[in-house]
XYZ file of C-alpha atoms in Angstrom:
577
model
C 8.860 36.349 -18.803
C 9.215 36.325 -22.320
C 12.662 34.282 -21.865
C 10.905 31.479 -19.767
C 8.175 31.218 -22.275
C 11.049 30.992 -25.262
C 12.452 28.552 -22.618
C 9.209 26.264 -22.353
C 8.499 26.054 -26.382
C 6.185 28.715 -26.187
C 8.101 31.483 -28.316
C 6.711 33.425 -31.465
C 7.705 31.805 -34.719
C 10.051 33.600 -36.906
C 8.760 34.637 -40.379
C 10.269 32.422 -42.122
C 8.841 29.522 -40.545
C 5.348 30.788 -40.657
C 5.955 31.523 -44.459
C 7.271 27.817 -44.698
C 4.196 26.121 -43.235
C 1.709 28.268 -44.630
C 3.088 28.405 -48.124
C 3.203 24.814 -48.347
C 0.432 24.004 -45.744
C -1.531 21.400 -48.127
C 2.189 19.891 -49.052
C 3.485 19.186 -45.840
C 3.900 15.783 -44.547
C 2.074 15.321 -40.891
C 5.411 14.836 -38.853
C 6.628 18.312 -41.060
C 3.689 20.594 -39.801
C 3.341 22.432 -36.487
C -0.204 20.961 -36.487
C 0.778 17.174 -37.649
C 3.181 17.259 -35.116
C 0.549 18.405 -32.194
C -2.003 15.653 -33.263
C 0.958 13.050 -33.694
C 2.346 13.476 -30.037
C -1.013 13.886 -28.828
C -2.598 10.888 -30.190
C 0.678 8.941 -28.981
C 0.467 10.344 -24.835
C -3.007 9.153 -25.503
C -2.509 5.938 -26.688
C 0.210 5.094 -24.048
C -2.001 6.297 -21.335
C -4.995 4.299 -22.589
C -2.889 0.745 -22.708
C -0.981 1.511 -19.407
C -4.804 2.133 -17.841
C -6.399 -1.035 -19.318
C -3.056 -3.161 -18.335
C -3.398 -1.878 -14.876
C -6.665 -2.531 -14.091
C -7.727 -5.308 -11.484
C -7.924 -8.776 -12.803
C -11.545 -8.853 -11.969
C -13.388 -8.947 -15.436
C -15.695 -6.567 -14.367
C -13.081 -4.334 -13.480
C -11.255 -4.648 -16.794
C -14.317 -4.375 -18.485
C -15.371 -0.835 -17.658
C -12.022 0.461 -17.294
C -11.142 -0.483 -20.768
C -14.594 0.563 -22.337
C -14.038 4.036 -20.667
C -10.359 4.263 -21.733
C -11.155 3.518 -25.131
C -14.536 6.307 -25.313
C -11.745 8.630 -23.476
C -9.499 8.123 -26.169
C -12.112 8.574 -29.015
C -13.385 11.640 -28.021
C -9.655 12.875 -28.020
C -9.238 11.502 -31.663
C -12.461 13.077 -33.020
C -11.138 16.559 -31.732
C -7.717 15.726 -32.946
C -9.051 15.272 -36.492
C -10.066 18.854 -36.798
C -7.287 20.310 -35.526
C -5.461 18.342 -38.138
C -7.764 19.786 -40.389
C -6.858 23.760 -38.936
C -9.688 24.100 -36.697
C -8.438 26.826 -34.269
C -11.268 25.708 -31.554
C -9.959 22.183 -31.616
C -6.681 23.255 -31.305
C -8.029 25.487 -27.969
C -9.929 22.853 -27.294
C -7.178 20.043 -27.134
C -5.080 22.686 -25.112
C -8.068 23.001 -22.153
C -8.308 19.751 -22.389
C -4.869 18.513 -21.519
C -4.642 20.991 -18.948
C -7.541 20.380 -16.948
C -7.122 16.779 -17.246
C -3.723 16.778 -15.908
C -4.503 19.363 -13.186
C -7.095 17.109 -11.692
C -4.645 14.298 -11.745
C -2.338 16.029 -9.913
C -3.512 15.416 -6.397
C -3.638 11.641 -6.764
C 0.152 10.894 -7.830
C 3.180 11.464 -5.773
C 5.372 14.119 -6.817
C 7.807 11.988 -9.208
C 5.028 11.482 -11.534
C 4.046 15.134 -10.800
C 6.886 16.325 -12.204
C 6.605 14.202 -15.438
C 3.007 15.146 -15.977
C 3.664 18.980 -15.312
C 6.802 17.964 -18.535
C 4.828 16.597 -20.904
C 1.871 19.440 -20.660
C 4.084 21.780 -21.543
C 5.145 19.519 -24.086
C 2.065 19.328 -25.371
C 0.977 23.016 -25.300
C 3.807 24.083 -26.750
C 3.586 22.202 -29.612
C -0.080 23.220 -30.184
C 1.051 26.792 -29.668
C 2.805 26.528 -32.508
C 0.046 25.249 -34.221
C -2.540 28.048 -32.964
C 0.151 30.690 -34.739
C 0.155 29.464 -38.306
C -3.437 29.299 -37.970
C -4.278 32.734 -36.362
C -1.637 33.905 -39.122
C -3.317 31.728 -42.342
C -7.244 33.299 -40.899
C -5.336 36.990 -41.528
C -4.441 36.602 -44.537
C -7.379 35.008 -45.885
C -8.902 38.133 -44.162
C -6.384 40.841 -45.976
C -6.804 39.149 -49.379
C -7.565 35.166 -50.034
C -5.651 35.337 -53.173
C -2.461 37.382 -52.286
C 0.428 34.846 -51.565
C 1.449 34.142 -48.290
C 4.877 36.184 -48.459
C 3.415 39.459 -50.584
C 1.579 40.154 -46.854
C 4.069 38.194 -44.317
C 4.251 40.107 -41.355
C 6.074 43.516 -40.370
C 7.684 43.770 -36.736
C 8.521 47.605 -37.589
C 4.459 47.742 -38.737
C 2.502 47.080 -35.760
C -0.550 48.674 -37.821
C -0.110 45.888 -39.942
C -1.030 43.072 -37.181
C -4.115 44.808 -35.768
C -5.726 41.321 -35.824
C -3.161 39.570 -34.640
C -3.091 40.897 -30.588
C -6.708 40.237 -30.487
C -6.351 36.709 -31.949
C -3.428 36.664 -28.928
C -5.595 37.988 -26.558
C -8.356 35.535 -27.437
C -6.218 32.593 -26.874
C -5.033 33.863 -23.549
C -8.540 34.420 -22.963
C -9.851 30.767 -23.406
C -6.478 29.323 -22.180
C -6.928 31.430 -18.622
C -10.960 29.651 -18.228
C -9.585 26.481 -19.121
C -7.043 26.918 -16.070
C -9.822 28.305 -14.166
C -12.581 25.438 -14.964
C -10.038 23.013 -14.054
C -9.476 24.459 -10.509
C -12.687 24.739 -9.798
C -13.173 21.284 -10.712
C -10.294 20.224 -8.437
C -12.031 22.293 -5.825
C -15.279 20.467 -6.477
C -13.837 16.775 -6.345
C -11.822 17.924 -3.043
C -14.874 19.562 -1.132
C -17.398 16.507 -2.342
C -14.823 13.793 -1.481
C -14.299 15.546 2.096
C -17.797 16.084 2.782
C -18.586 12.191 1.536
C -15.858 11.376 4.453
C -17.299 14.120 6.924
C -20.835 13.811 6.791
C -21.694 9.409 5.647
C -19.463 8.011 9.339
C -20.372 4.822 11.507
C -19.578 6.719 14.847
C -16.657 7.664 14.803
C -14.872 6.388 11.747
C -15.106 8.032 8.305
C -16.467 5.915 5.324
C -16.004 6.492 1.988
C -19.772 6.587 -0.146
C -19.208 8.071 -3.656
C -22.263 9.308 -5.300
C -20.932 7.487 -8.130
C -21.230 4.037 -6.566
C -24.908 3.455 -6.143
C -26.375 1.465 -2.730
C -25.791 -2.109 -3.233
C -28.357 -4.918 -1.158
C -25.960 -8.100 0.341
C -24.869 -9.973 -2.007
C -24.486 -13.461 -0.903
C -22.646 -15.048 -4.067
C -20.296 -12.336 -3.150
C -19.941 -12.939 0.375
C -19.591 -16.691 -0.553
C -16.645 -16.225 -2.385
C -14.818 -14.266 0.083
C -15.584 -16.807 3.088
C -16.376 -20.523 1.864
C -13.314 -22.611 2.774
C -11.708 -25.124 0.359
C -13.726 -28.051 -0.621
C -11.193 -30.412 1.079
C -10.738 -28.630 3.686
C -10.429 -30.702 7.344
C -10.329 -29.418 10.687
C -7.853 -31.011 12.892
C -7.861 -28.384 15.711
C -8.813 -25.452 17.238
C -7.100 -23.002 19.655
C -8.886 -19.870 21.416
C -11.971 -21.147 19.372
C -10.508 -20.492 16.319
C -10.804 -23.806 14.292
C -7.542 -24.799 12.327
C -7.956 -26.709 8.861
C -5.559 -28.031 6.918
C -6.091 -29.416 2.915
C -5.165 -32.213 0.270
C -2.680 -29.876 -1.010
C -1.016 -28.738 2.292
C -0.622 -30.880 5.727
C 0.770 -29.444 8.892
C 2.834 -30.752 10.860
C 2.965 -31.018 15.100
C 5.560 -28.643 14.896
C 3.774 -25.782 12.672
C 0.334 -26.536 14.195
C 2.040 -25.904 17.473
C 3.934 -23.237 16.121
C 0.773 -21.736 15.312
C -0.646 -21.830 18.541
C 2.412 -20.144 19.941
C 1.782 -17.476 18.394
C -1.776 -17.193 19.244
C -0.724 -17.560 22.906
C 1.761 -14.829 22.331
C -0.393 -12.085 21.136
C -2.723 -9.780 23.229
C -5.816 -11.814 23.401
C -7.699 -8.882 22.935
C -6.383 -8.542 19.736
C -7.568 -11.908 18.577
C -11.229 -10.453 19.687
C -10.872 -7.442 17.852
C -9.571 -9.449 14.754
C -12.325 -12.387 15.138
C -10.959 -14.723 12.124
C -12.588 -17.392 10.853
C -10.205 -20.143 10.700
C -7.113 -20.569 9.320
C -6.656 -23.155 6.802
C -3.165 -24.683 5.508
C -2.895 -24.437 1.556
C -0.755 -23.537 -1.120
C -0.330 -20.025 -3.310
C -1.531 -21.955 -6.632
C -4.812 -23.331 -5.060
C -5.798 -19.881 -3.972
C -7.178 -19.515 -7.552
C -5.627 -15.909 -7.390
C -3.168 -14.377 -10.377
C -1.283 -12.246 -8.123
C -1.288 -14.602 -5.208
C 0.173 -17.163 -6.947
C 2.681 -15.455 -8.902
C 3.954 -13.219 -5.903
C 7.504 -14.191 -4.660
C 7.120 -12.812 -0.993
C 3.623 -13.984 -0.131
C 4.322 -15.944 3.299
C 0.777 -16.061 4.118
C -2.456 -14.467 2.995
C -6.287 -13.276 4.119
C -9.289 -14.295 2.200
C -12.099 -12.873 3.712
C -12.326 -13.861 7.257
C -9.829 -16.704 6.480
C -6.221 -16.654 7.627
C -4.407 -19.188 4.784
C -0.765 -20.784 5.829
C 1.304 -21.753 3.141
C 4.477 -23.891 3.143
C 6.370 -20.211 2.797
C 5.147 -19.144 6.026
C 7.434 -21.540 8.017
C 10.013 -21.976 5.331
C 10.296 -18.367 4.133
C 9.912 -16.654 0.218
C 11.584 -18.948 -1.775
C 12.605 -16.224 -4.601
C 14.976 -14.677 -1.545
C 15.382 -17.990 0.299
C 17.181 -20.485 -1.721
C 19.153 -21.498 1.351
C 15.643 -22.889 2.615
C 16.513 -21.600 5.857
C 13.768 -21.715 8.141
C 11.570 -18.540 9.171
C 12.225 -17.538 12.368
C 9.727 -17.287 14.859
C 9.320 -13.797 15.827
C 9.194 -13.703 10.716
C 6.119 -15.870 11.616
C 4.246 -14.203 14.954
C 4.189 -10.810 13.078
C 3.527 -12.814 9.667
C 0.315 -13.915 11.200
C -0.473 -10.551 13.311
C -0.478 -8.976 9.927
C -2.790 -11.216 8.071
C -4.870 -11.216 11.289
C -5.301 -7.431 10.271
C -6.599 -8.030 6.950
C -9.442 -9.951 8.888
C -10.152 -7.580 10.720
C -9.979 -4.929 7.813
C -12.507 -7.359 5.678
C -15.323 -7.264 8.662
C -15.153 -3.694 8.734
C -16.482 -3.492 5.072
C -20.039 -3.165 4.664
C -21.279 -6.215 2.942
C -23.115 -4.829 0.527
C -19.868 -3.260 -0.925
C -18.552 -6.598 -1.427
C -20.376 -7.322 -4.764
C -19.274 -3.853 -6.364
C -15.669 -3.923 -8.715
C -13.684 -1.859 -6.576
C -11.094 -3.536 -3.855
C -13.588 -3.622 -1.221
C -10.715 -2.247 1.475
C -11.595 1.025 0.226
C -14.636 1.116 1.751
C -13.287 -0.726 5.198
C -14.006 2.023 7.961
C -11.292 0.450 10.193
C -8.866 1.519 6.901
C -10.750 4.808 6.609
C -10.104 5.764 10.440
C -6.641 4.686 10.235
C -5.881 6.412 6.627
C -7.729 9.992 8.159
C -5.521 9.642 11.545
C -2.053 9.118 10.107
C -2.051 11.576 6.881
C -3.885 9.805 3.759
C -5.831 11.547 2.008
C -8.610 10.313 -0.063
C -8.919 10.717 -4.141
C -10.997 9.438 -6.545
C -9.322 9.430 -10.185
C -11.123 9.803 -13.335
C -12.400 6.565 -13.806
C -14.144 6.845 -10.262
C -11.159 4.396 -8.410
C -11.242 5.129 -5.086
C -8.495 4.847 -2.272
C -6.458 6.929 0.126
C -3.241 8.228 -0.717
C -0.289 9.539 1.277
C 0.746 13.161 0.499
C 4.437 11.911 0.775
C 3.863 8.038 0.022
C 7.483 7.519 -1.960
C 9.294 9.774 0.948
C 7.389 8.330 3.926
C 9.725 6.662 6.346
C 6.925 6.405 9.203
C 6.067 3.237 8.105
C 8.047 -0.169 6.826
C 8.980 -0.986 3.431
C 6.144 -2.846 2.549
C 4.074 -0.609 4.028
C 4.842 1.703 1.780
C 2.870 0.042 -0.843
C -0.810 1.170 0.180
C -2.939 2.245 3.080
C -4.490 -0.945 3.741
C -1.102 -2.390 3.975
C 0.365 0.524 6.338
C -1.752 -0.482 8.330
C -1.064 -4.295 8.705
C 2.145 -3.101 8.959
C 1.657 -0.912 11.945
C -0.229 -3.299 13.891
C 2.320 -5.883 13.157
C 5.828 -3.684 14.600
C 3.484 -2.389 16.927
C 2.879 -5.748 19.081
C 6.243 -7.167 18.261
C 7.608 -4.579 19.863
C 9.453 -2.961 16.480
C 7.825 0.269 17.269
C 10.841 2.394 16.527
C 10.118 1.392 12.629
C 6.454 3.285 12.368
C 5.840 6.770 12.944
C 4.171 8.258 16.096
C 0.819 8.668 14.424
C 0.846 5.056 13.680
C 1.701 4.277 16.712
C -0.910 6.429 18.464
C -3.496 5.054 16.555
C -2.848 1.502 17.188
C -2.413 1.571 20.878
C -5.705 3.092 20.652
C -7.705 0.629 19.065
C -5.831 -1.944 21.413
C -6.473 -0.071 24.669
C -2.625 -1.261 24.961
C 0.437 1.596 25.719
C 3.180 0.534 23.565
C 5.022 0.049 26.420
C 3.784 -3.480 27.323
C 5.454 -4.433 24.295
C 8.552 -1.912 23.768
C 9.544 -1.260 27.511
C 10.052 -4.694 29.823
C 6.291 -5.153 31.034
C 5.538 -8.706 30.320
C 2.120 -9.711 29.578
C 0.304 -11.923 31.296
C 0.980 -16.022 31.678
C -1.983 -18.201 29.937
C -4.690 -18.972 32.545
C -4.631 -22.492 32.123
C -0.446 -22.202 33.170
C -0.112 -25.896 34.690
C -1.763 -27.567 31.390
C 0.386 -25.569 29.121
C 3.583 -26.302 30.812
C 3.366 -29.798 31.251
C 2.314 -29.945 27.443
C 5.270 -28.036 26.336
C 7.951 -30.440 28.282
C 10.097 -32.356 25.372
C 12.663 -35.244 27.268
C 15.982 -34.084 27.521
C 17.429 -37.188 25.433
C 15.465 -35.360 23.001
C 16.921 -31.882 23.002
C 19.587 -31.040 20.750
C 23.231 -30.612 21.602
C 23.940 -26.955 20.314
C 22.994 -23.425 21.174
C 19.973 -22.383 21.493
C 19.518 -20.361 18.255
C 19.838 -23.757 16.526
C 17.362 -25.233 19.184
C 14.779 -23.101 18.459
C 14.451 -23.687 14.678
C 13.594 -27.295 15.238
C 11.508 -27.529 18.473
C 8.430 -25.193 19.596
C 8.743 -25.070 23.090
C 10.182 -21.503 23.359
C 7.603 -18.650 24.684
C 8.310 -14.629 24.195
C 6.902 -12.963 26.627
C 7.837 -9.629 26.620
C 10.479 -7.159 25.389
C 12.818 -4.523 27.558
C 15.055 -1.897 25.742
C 18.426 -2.405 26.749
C 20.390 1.247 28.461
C 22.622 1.450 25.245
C 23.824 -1.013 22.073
C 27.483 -0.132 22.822
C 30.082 -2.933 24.246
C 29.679 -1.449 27.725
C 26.175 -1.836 28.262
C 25.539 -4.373 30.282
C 23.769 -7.608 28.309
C 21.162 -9.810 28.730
C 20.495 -8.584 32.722
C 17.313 -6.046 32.151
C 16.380 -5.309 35.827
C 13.042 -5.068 35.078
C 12.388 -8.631 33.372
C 14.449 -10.041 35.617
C 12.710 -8.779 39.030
C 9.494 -9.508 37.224
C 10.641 -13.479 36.538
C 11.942 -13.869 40.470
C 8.331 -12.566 41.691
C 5.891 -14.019 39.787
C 7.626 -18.072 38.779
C 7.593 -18.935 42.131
C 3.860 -17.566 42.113
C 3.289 -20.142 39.444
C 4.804 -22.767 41.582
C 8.338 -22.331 40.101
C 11.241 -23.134 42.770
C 14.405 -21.118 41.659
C 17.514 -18.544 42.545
C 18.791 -15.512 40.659
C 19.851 -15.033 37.431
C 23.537 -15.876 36.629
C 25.687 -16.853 34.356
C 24.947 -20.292 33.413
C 26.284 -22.976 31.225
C 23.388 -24.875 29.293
C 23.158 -26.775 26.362
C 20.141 -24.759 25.626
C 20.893 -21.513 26.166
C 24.899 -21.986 26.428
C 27.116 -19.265 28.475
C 25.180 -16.685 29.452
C 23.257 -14.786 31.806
C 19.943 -16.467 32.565
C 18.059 -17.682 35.193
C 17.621 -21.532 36.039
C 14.213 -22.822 37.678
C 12.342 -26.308 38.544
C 9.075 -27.148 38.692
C 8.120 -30.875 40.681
C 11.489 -31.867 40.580
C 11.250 -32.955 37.388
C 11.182 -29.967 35.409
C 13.855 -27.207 34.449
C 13.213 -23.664 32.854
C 15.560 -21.622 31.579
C 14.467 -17.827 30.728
C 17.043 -15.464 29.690
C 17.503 -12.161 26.925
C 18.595 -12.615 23.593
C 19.243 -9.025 21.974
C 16.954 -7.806 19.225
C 16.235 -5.074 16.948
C 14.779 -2.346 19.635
C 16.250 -3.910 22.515
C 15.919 -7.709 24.271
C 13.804 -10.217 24.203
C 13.235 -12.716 27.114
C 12.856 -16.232 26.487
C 11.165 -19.403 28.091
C 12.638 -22.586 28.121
C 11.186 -25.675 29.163
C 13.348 -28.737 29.476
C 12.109 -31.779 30.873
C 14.128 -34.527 33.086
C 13.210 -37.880 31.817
């Protein structure tokens, strides 16, 4: 024991180095004495801490402003102690030591373990060096006691005399003491916050989803300036459409085109409409990243799209891609796009699960989202509050956590965009099966549907649609199809089947299930067609697919392109004229 405490900076000091700072204790320059030293690393952790806090904060002012006016008394109060153990006071030394240890200790359950490692360091850092401190001071206070005059070395201690050092244990012991109910307070306090913060999600739920209500926050009414700001579109904003009642806008500083407005509406058409419901969005309005009159917004490399309230905002990224990875300015690919869009369709839906009265407070108002608090409490989150009463969920393996994307990674309230997102496009193998659980929940929808070769549904109004997509073939393009669809918007996705194996052997494009499901139900639709074989097209090019007409004047092409998780069959329209 006594080796891993010599190991830690926490060994006895010899007697010639207690001799040394007490003999010339008033001489000493602050970086020479156990004490100076203490104070000087302390006051330097703090200092660090109390910049990184106030540099963190959210750029709302209000925000700033009480995180930095908290930092700052934090800091103080830390200082003021500081200055008296400078000075030798042996309870601000103690003091400083419970201190750091508690504070740290209740930190602990909000990081992930890297930075749970470095805190654990640089407490017993800290401690250490105030140990040393504590011992020229418990030494100094028994001397004074033996004779105030005597000089320090005429009575430096004795090992062989352990009558000399009666005082001495009991000094130890008194440390010990105070340093064990410092550890103890700061448990119970962990306790405390755990057991209140559980019981807030327990015991304050809307049905069956837990909400987060710190005592700390007080009851807001509605605050309509607040609500304004989340949901009043752009001043020059102009409607020029709407789709599944969803009104589509676009600015003076972004047009759309036919080709992203219908591109749009494709991938409205190929989503679960049900999940449009559950979503209910606003509008979505075309704009740019600098007129969103947001810092991190507009200074974000990979923002392809982005939710303001109920508001879904597309930005000249979303169909050309992140320009800081893109310099190519290849074009996003559809499927980039549909689960762009699912994903900020989930951020709508996350907004109008917040109470409205939370929306005027400083705090992200996701936090108090109960669609993000059922999610977080189904898929292993846990909630924290840190010292200066942030709230949010966090993952007891966040950094290690491979059950959700990359991105995901970043937050709760993005894990779950995230989820939803693989989830419909069929990328299910990428989340984890609590994710996935949860999701197919809230959708009423088996993963299945999306993962496993059922096909949704064709759009009610089928005829309309159809003849709306045809595009005359003098029109279409003279390559392959993955060049085709880039430039036109005629191509549907309905469904996705996992292929028997990825190996060369396996046999491609030819899912028995999508393709029995295509021969029953076109003709339904008033399709006249054959099998599927292998074609030549200057659509799809040579391979297998199946060729169909419609009034004579009509082709459609569907066949299976492979993809992440398996195939994906696509619907070609190619008109005559």
């Amino acid at each position: 024991m006594k080796k891993m405490l010599s190991f830690l900076g926490f060994s006895e000091l010899s007697e010639e180095k207690l001799n040394h700072q007490i003999d010339n204790y008033t001489t000493l320059k602050i970086h020479q004495s156990f004490r100076g030293r203490a104070v000087l690393i302390n006051l330097v952790l703090l200092l660090m801490a109390t910049i990184g806090t106030i540099v963190t904060s959210s750029a709302d002012y209000a925000t700033i402003t009480i995180f930095t006016i908290l930092a700052i008394v934090h800091y103080l109060i830390f200082l003021s102690i500081s200055v008296f153990a400078y000075k030798g006071r042996r309870w601000a030394i103690i003091l400083l030591m419970i201190l750091w240890t508690a504070e740290r200790l209740i930190q602990l359950p909000s990081e992930n373990s890297v930075f749970i490692y470095i805190s654990i360091f640089w407490l017993l850092f800290i401690l250490s060096q105030f140990y040393k401190a504590l011992q020229v001071e418990n030494e100094r206070k028994r001397r004074q006691l033996f004779s105030p005059n005597m000089p320090a070395a005429t009575i430096a201690p004795q090992p062989q005399s352990p009558q000399q050092f009666s005082v001495n244990p009991k000094r130890k012991v008194l440390g010990i003491i105070l340093m064990t109910a410092g550890l103890l307070i700061a448990l119970v306090l962990i306790m405390v916050a755990k057991n209140s913060k559980t019981s807030t999600i327990n015991n304050q739920t809307n049905g069956p989803t837990p909400r987060i209500k710190p005592s700390s926050i007080p009851e807001q009414k509605v605050d309509p300036v607040a609500i304004e700001a989340y949901e009043t579109l752009p001043e020059s904003a102009v409607k020029i459409s709407e789709y599944l009642g969803i009104p589509i806008y676009e600015t003076d500083v972004k047009k759309l085109s036919q080709t992203e407005l219908a591109t749009i509406v494709k991938v409205l058409d190929g989503i679960p409409a049900g999940y449009v419901e559950k979503t209910n969005p606003k509008a979505f309005v075309a704009s740019t990243r600098k007129a969103s009159g947001d810092i991190a917004i507009e200074n974000m490399g990979t923002v392809a799209a982005y939710a303001k309230g109920p508001n879904i905002y597309i930005l000249e990224e979303t169909f050309t891609g992140w320009k800081l990875f893109n310099s190519s300015g290849q074009q996003m690919s559809f499927g980039q796009i549909k689960s762009t869009l699912i994903h900020e369709l989930m951020h709508v839906a996350q907004y109008n699960a917040v109470p409205k009265q939370k929306l005027g407070t400083p705090l992200d108002p996701m936090v108090f989202s109960t669609l993000v608090s059922d999610f977080a409490s189904k898929v292993g989150y846990v909630p924290y509050s840190d010292k200066y009463s942030d709230l949010g969920w966090k993952s007891k393996i966040l950094e290690k956590d491979t059950e959700t994307t990359e991105y995901g990674r970043g937050n709760v309230v993005e894990d779950q965009a995230e989820s939803v997102a693989a989830f419909i496009t069929g990328h299910v193998e990428s989340i984890g099966q609590s994710r996935i659980d949860w999701v197919s929940a809230w959708l009423g929808i088996q993963p299945e549907v999306f993962s496993q070769g059922v096909v949704p549904k064709f759009h009610p109004d089928y005829k309309t649609r159809v003849e709306n997509l045809i595009i005359p073939t003098k029109d279409l393009p003279q390559d392959k199809f993955s060049e085709y669809q880039n430039k036109f918007t005629n191509v549907e996705i309905f469904g996705w089947s996992v292929l028997p194996s990825i190996d060369d052997s396996a046999p491609k494009f030819t899912p028995p299930d999508l393709t029995q499901y295509y021969e029953r139900v076109l003709p339904e639709r008033g399709w006249i067609g054959g099998k599927f074989t292998s074609i030549e097209s200057k659509l799809v090019g040579g391979e297998i697919a199946g060729e169909w007409s419609y009034q004579d004047k009509k082709k459609a092409y569907i066949f299976f392109r492979n993809h992440v998780g398996g195939s994906v069959g696509i619907y070609v329209i190619e008109g005559s004229n």
